[in-house]
Amino acid sequence: MGRGSHEAEIMLIAEAPGAQEDQQGIPFVGRSGEILDRLLQDCGLSRDEIYITNILKCHPPGNRDPKEGEKEACFPYLKYETFLLKPKIIVCLGRVAAQRIISPDFKITRQHGTWTCRKDCALTATYHPSAILRDPSKYEGVKEDFLEIVKRCKE
């Protein structure tokens, strides 16, 4: 499953574990994890205060996007995690997670940082930390998204 506080008000959902995450059983342990840790720190959060999980529970071969059948097979586990934790806010990290959780036509470049509510839970999406590795100029925008997440959590 995921990692983090079982009392977390914020749940981060990404698409699938990377190869290192799959081997270690810990989400975001590589370079993307370093970016995520920096974002959390810059916003006054730590991993101890959030819960991190993935739609898929194992790494897709060749680092490809998850297939629809794979997402469907793993989705009951994600629903159960959400049911158990009852987060106040769900943050989708990246396009794949946002399209599965928020809307199939979600456009991460245009809609990151926007909000919707479902069943007493606020949902938003931002770029996956790996997108910042590819384009460091995205960092400030993602940081703004995270600052808004923290602000909403305190409301």
PDB file of N, CA and C in Angstrom, residues 20-56:
ATOM      1  N   GLN A  20      13.015   1.885  -8.112  1.00  0.00           N
ATOM      2  CA  GLN A  20      13.590   1.913  -6.761  1.00  0.00           C
ATOM      3  C   GLN A  20      12.508   1.763  -5.690  1.00  0.00           C
ATOM      4  N   GLU A  21      11.382   2.441  -5.921  1.00  0.00           N
ATOM      5  CA  GLU A  21      10.280   2.370  -4.965  1.00  0.00           C
ATOM      6  C   GLU A  21       9.739   0.942  -4.891  1.00  0.00           C
ATOM      7  N   ASP A  22       9.624   0.308  -6.051  1.00  0.00           N
ATOM      8  CA  ASP A  22       9.130  -1.064  -6.112  1.00  0.00           C
ATOM      9  C   ASP A  22      10.052  -2.006  -5.334  1.00  0.00           C
ATOM     10  N   GLN A  23      11.347  -1.823  -5.481  1.00  0.00           N
ATOM     11  CA  GLN A  23      12.318  -2.673  -4.781  1.00  0.00           C
ATOM     12  C   GLN A  23      12.301  -2.447  -3.278  1.00  0.00           C
ATOM     13  N   GLN A  24      12.210  -1.165  -2.868  1.00  0.00           N
ATOM     14  CA  GLN A  24      12.302  -0.844  -1.444  1.00  0.00           C
ATOM     15  C   GLN A  24      10.951  -0.847  -0.722  1.00  0.00           C
ATOM     16  N   GLY A  25       9.867  -0.780  -1.500  1.00  0.00           N
ATOM     17  CA  GLY A  25       8.546  -0.742  -0.888  1.00  0.00           C
ATOM     18  C   GLY A  25       8.222   0.576  -0.228  1.00  0.00           C
ATOM     19  N   ILE A  26       8.923   1.634  -0.622  1.00  0.00           N
ATOM     20  CA  ILE A  26       8.727   2.970  -0.052  1.00  0.00           C
ATOM     21  C   ILE A  26       8.483   3.939  -1.197  1.00  0.00           C
ATOM     22  N   PRO A  27       7.400   4.719  -1.157  1.00  0.00           N
ATOM     23  CA  PRO A  27       7.163   5.668  -2.240  1.00  0.00           C
ATOM     24  C   PRO A  27       8.158   6.827  -2.235  1.00  0.00           C
ATOM     25  N   PHE A  28       8.525   7.245  -3.412  1.00  0.00           N
ATOM     26  CA  PHE A  28       9.383   8.418  -3.618  1.00  0.00           C
ATOM     27  C   PHE A  28      10.702   8.342  -2.859  1.00  0.00           C
ATOM     28  N   VAL A  29      11.546   7.400  -3.246  1.00  0.00           N
ATOM     29  CA  VAL A  29      12.852   7.275  -2.605  1.00  0.00           C
ATOM     30  C   VAL A  29      13.997   7.774  -3.484  1.00  0.00           C
ATOM     31  N   GLY A  30      13.787   7.967  -4.745  1.00  0.00           N
ATOM     32  CA  GLY A  30      14.855   8.398  -5.642  1.00  0.00           C
ATOM     33  C   GLY A  30      14.935   9.911  -5.748  1.00  0.00           C
ATOM     34  N   ARG A  31      15.370  10.366  -6.904  1.00  0.00           N
ATOM     35  CA  ARG A  31      15.510  11.812  -7.128  1.00  0.00           C
ATOM     36  C   ARG A  31      14.170  12.531  -7.043  1.00  0.00           C
ATOM     37  N   SER A  32      13.093  11.879  -7.493  1.00  0.00           N
ATOM     38  CA  SER A  32      11.763  12.476  -7.351  1.00  0.00           C
ATOM     39  C   SER A  32      11.406  12.635  -5.874  1.00  0.00           C
ATOM     40  N   GLY A  33      11.837  11.687  -5.065  1.00  0.00           N
ATOM     41  CA  GLY A  33      11.602  11.772  -3.627  1.00  0.00           C
ATOM     42  C   GLY A  33      12.322  12.942  -2.992  1.00  0.00           C
ATOM     43  N   GLU A  34      13.524  13.223  -3.479  1.00  0.00           N
ATOM     44  CA  GLU A  34      14.267  14.384  -2.973  1.00  0.00           C
ATOM     45  C   GLU A  34      13.519  15.673  -3.293  1.00  0.00           C
ATOM     46  N   ILE A  35      12.952  15.751  -4.504  1.00  0.00           N
ATOM     47  CA  ILE A  35      12.165  16.927  -4.891  1.00  0.00           C
ATOM     48  C   ILE A  35      10.925  17.026  -4.011  1.00  0.00           C
ATOM     49  N   LEU A  36      10.241  15.919  -3.812  1.00  0.00           N
ATOM     50  CA  LEU A  36       9.046  15.923  -2.976  1.00  0.00           C
ATOM     51  C   LEU A  36       9.385  16.361  -1.554  1.00  0.00           C
ATOM     52  N   ASP A  37      10.462  15.835  -0.991  1.00  0.00           N
ATOM     53  CA  ASP A  37      10.862  16.219   0.364  1.00  0.00           C
ATOM     54  C   ASP A  37      11.153  17.715   0.449  1.00  0.00           C
ATOM     55  N   ARG A  38      11.806  18.257  -0.578  1.00  0.00           N
ATOM     56  CA  ARG A  38      12.098  19.695  -0.603  1.00  0.00           C
ATOM     57  C   ARG A  38      10.808  20.516  -0.679  1.00  0.00           C
ATOM     58  N   LEU A  39       9.862  20.075  -1.510  1.00  0.00           N
ATOM     59  CA  LEU A  39       8.568  20.766  -1.602  1.00  0.00           C
ATOM     60  C   LEU A  39       7.853  20.751  -0.251  1.00  0.00           C
ATOM     61  N   LEU A  40       7.820  19.590   0.368  1.00  0.00           N
ATOM     62  CA  LEU A  40       7.155  19.480   1.670  1.00  0.00           C
ATOM     63  C   LEU A  40       7.817  20.404   2.689  1.00  0.00           C
ATOM     64  N   GLN A  41       9.139  20.370   2.737  1.00  0.00           N
ATOM     65  CA  GLN A  41       9.869  21.210   3.686  1.00  0.00           C
ATOM     66  C   GLN A  41       9.608  22.689   3.419  1.00  0.00           C
ATOM     67  N   ASP A  42       9.619  23.088   2.161  1.00  0.00           N
ATOM     68  CA  ASP A  42       9.376  24.494   1.810  1.00  0.00           C
ATOM     69  C   ASP A  42       7.970  24.951   2.187  1.00  0.00           C
ATOM     70  N   CYS A  43       7.065  23.997   2.374  1.00  0.00           N
ATOM     71  CA  CYS A  43       5.683  24.325   2.727  1.00  0.00           C
ATOM     72  C   CYS A  43       5.362  24.016   4.181  1.00  0.00           C
ATOM     73  N   GLY A  44       6.390  23.649   4.953  1.00  0.00           N
ATOM     74  CA  GLY A  44       6.195  23.397   6.374  1.00  0.00           C
ATOM     75  C   GLY A  44       5.609  22.033   6.699  1.00  0.00           C
ATOM     76  N   LEU A  45       5.771  21.081   5.795  1.00  0.00           N
ATOM     77  CA  LEU A  45       5.265  19.731   6.022  1.00  0.00           C
ATOM     78  C   LEU A  45       6.404  18.727   6.053  1.00  0.00           C
ATOM     79  N   SER A  46       6.096  17.533   6.538  1.00  0.00           N
ATOM     80  CA  SER A  46       7.042  16.425   6.465  1.00  0.00           C
ATOM     81  C   SER A  46       6.276  15.178   6.043  1.00  0.00           C
ATOM     82  N   ARG A  47       7.002  14.157   5.690  1.00  0.00           N
ATOM     83  CA  ARG A  47       6.363  12.889   5.317  1.00  0.00           C
ATOM     84  C   ARG A  47       5.568  12.292   6.477  1.00  0.00           C
ATOM     85  N   ASP A  48       5.946  12.630   7.697  1.00  0.00           N
ATOM     86  CA  ASP A  48       5.244  12.109   8.865  1.00  0.00           C
ATOM     87  C   ASP A  48       3.819  12.647   8.982  1.00  0.00           C
ATOM     88  N   GLU A  49       3.522  13.734   8.279  1.00  0.00           N
ATOM     89  CA  GLU A  49       2.212  14.376   8.390  1.00  0.00           C
ATOM     90  C   GLU A  49       1.280  14.051   7.237  1.00  0.00           C
ATOM     91  N   ILE A  50       1.768  13.347   6.225  1.00  0.00           N
ATOM     92  CA  ILE A  50       0.966  13.053   5.044  1.00  0.00           C
ATOM     93  C   ILE A  50       0.949  11.548   4.797  1.00  0.00           C
ATOM     94  N   TYR A  51       0.166  11.148   3.811  1.00  0.00           N
ATOM     95  CA  TYR A  51       0.137   9.756   3.381  1.00  0.00           C
ATOM     96  C   TYR A  51       0.378   9.762   1.877  1.00  0.00           C
ATOM     97  N   ILE A  52       1.275   8.903   1.411  1.00  0.00           N
ATOM     98  CA  ILE A  52       1.631   8.833  -0.002  1.00  0.00           C
ATOM     99  C   ILE A  52       1.321   7.433  -0.520  1.00  0.00           C
ATOM    100  N   THR A  53       0.643   7.379  -1.657  1.00  0.00           N
ATOM    101  CA  THR A  53       0.327   6.094  -2.267  1.00  0.00           C
ATOM    102  C   THR A  53       0.329   6.234  -3.789  1.00  0.00           C
ATOM    103  N   ASN A  54       0.040   5.139  -4.458  1.00  0.00           N
ATOM    104  CA  ASN A  54      -0.006   5.104  -5.915  1.00  0.00           C
ATOM    105  C   ASN A  54      -1.269   4.405  -6.378  1.00  0.00           C
ATOM    106  N   ILE A  55      -1.684   4.716  -7.604  1.00  0.00           N
ATOM    107  CA  ILE A  55      -2.805   3.996  -8.205  1.00  0.00           C
ATOM    108  C   ILE A  55      -2.398   2.537  -8.403  1.00  0.00           C
ATOM    109  N   LEU A  56      -1.297   2.320  -9.132  1.00  0.00           N
ATOM    110  CA  LEU A  56      -0.753   0.976  -9.300  1.00  0.00           C
ATOM    111  C   LEU A  56       0.106   0.653  -8.090  1.00  0.00           C
TER     112      LEU A  56
END
